[in-house]
Tab-separated table of C-alpha atoms in Angstrom:
chain	number	residue	atom	x	y	z
A	1	UNK	CA	24.843	-24.371	5.927
A	2	UNK	CA	27.145	-21.680	4.714
A	3	UNK	CA	27.170	-18.123	6.006
A	4	UNK	CA	25.438	-16.907	2.831
A	5	UNK	CA	22.622	-19.428	3.224
A	6	UNK	CA	22.098	-18.305	6.825
A	7	UNK	CA	21.831	-14.654	5.728
A	8	UNK	CA	19.404	-15.599	2.947
A	9	UNK	CA	17.304	-17.622	5.404
A	10	UNK	CA	17.172	-14.727	7.873
A	11	UNK	CA	16.105	-12.308	5.133
A	12	UNK	CA	13.370	-14.697	3.998
A	13	UNK	CA	12.166	-15.240	7.574
A	14	UNK	CA	11.994	-11.481	8.101
A	15	UNK	CA	10.012	-11.010	4.861
A	16	UNK	CA	7.679	-13.872	5.778
A	17	UNK	CA	7.101	-12.449	9.257
A	18	UNK	CA	6.292	-9.041	7.747
A	19	UNK	CA	3.771	-10.719	5.466
A	20	UNK	CA	2.232	-12.587	8.402
A	21	UNK	CA	1.968	-9.426	10.505
A	22	UNK	CA	0.393	-7.582	7.564
A	23	UNK	CA	-2.140	-10.391	7.089
A	24	UNK	CA	-3.072	-10.228	10.783
A	25	UNK	CA	-3.410	-6.445	10.585
A	26	UNK	CA	-5.601	-6.756	7.479
A	27	UNK	CA	-7.875	-9.103	9.383
A	28	UNK	CA	-8.306	-6.558	12.191
A	29	UNK	CA	-8.543	-3.386	10.085
A	30	UNK	CA	-11.813	-1.500	10.560
A	31	UNK	CA	-12.461	-0.395	6.974
A	32	UNK	CA	-11.407	-0.936	3.373
A	33	UNK	CA	-9.262	2.202	3.139
A	34	UNK	CA	-7.163	1.087	6.102
A	35	UNK	CA	-6.783	-2.366	4.551
A	36	UNK	CA	-5.511	-0.861	1.304
A	37	UNK	CA	-2.975	1.246	3.204
A	38	UNK	CA	-1.758	-1.724	5.259
A	39	UNK	CA	-0.394	-3.451	2.165
A	40	UNK	CA	2.465	-0.935	1.946
A	41	UNK	CA	5.013	-2.721	4.163
A	42	UNK	CA	4.527	-6.027	2.388
A	43	UNK	CA	4.673	-4.600	-1.110
A	44	UNK	CA	7.370	-2.034	-0.404
A	45	UNK	CA	9.729	-4.056	1.801
A	46	UNK	CA	8.911	-7.769	2.031
A	47	UNK	CA	8.548	-8.560	-1.674
A	48	UNK	CA	11.754	-6.709	-2.697
A	49	UNK	CA	13.563	-8.576	0.112
A	50	UNK	CA	12.350	-11.882	-1.319
A	51	UNK	CA	13.642	-10.889	-4.765
A	52	UNK	CA	16.983	-9.813	-3.258
A	53	UNK	CA	17.263	-13.087	-1.316
A	54	UNK	CA	16.649	-15.035	-4.518
A	55	UNK	CA	19.344	-12.987	-6.229
A	56	UNK	CA	21.799	-13.702	-3.397
A	57	UNK	CA	20.977	-17.405	-3.610
A	58	UNK	CA	21.617	-17.405	-7.359
A	59	UNK	CA	24.925	-15.624	-6.855
A	60	UNK	CA	26.010	-18.039	-4.124
A	61	UNK	CA	25.269	-21.107	-6.257
A	62	UNK	CA	26.242	-20.047	-9.779
A	63	UNK	CA	28.366	-16.932	-9.268
A	64	UNK	CA	27.751	-13.347	-10.303
A	65	UNK	CA	25.649	-12.978	-13.436
A	66	UNK	CA	24.969	-9.438	-14.622
A	67	UNK	CA	21.668	-10.345	-16.259
A	68	UNK	CA	20.359	-11.710	-12.950
A	69	UNK	CA	21.187	-8.374	-11.315
A	70	UNK	CA	19.445	-6.516	-14.140
A	71	UNK	CA	16.362	-8.740	-13.887
A	72	UNK	CA	16.190	-8.248	-10.114
A	73	UNK	CA	16.506	-4.463	-10.461
A	74	UNK	CA	13.785	-4.375	-13.119
A	75	UNK	CA	11.541	-6.628	-11.003
A	76	UNK	CA	11.940	-4.500	-7.868
A	77	UNK	CA	11.473	-1.238	-9.782
A	78	UNK	CA	8.415	-2.578	-11.593
A	79	UNK	CA	6.976	-3.884	-8.351
A	80	UNK	CA	7.340	-0.534	-6.596
A	81	UNK	CA	5.985	1.489	-9.539
A	82	UNK	CA	2.983	-0.749	-10.139
A	83	UNK	CA	2.254	-0.996	-6.412
A	84	UNK	CA	2.330	2.756	-5.888
A	85	UNK	CA	0.052	3.460	-8.841
A	86	UNK	CA	-2.376	0.672	-7.973
A	87	UNK	CA	-2.639	1.625	-4.294
A	88	UNK	CA	-3.258	5.233	-5.322
A	89	UNK	CA	-6.175	4.200	-7.525
A	90	UNK	CA	-7.508	1.736	-4.943
A	91	UNK	CA	-7.395	4.401	-2.250
A	92	UNK	CA	-9.135	6.953	-4.451
A	93	UNK	CA	-11.881	4.525	-5.434
A	94	UNK	CA	-12.407	3.332	-1.856
A	95	UNK	CA	-12.496	6.916	-0.580
A	96	UNK	CA	-15.055	7.816	-3.257
A	97	UNK	CA	-17.259	4.911	-2.190
A	98	UNK	CA	-16.998	5.768	1.521
A	99	UNK	CA	-17.588	9.520	1.009
A	100	UNK	CA	-19.809	9.892	-2.040
A	101	UNK	CA	-20.264	13.404	-3.312
A	102	UNK	CA	-22.227	14.258	-6.417
A	103	UNK	CA	-20.467	17.111	-8.160
A	104	UNK	CA	-22.663	18.946	-10.617
A	105	UNK	CA	-21.574	21.320	-13.339
A	106	UNK	CA	-23.108	24.204	-11.400
A	107	UNK	CA	-21.118	23.280	-8.280
A	108	UNK	CA	-17.941	23.276	-10.361
A	109	UNK	CA	-18.746	26.701	-11.818
A	110	UNK	CA	-19.472	28.278	-8.444
A	111	UNK	CA	-16.700	26.503	-6.567
A	112	UNK	CA	-19.081	24.909	-4.065
A	113	UNK	CA	-17.861	21.344	-4.573
A	114	UNK	CA	-15.929	19.646	-1.807
A	115	UNK	CA	-17.263	21.891	0.954
A	116	UNK	CA	-18.987	20.387	3.948
A	117	UNK	CA	-22.619	21.269	4.066
A	118	UNK	CA	-25.390	20.231	6.351
A	119	UNK	CA	-25.862	16.573	6.993
A	120	UNK	CA	-29.158	14.813	6.195
A	121	UNK	CA	-30.321	15.183	9.818
A	122	UNK	CA	-30.383	18.950	9.388
A	123	UNK	CA	-27.527	19.796	11.731
A	124	UNK	CA	-24.258	21.183	10.516
A	125	UNK	CA	-21.499	18.756	11.484
A	126	UNK	CA	-18.710	21.373	11.339
A	127	UNK	CA	-20.201	24.061	13.594
A	128	UNK	CA	-20.498	23.782	17.370
A	129	UNK	CA	-23.860	23.277	19.012
A	130	UNK	CA	-25.382	26.763	19.740
A	131	UNK	CA	-27.291	25.490	22.770
A	132	UNK	CA	-24.097	24.386	24.553
């Protein structure tokens, strides 16, 4: 094995271990919002490292090719842009499911939307207990 192949192998092992750790963390996550947030290290670091390792392998076998560099840059940029937008929408939709709030037109006019009110049990969750 050449020095370049050893570096590529180490990068791929690191990316694979990050993916494995993320999968184990997803298994143990308590709720869906936490699971969606746990995908960040894999999408933001491990997958670009795999693309970069492939690029290094191509360069070590066939030499420098500018179009390969351009394709890798476009792939990494596209991956990060699509991942950030998709995790934003997943997080918003999961948050809306976990904390449903019906916003009426009247609540929008008066500015009463988004404020914590009394819970269904009749006790206000934000204020301290007056009997204590």
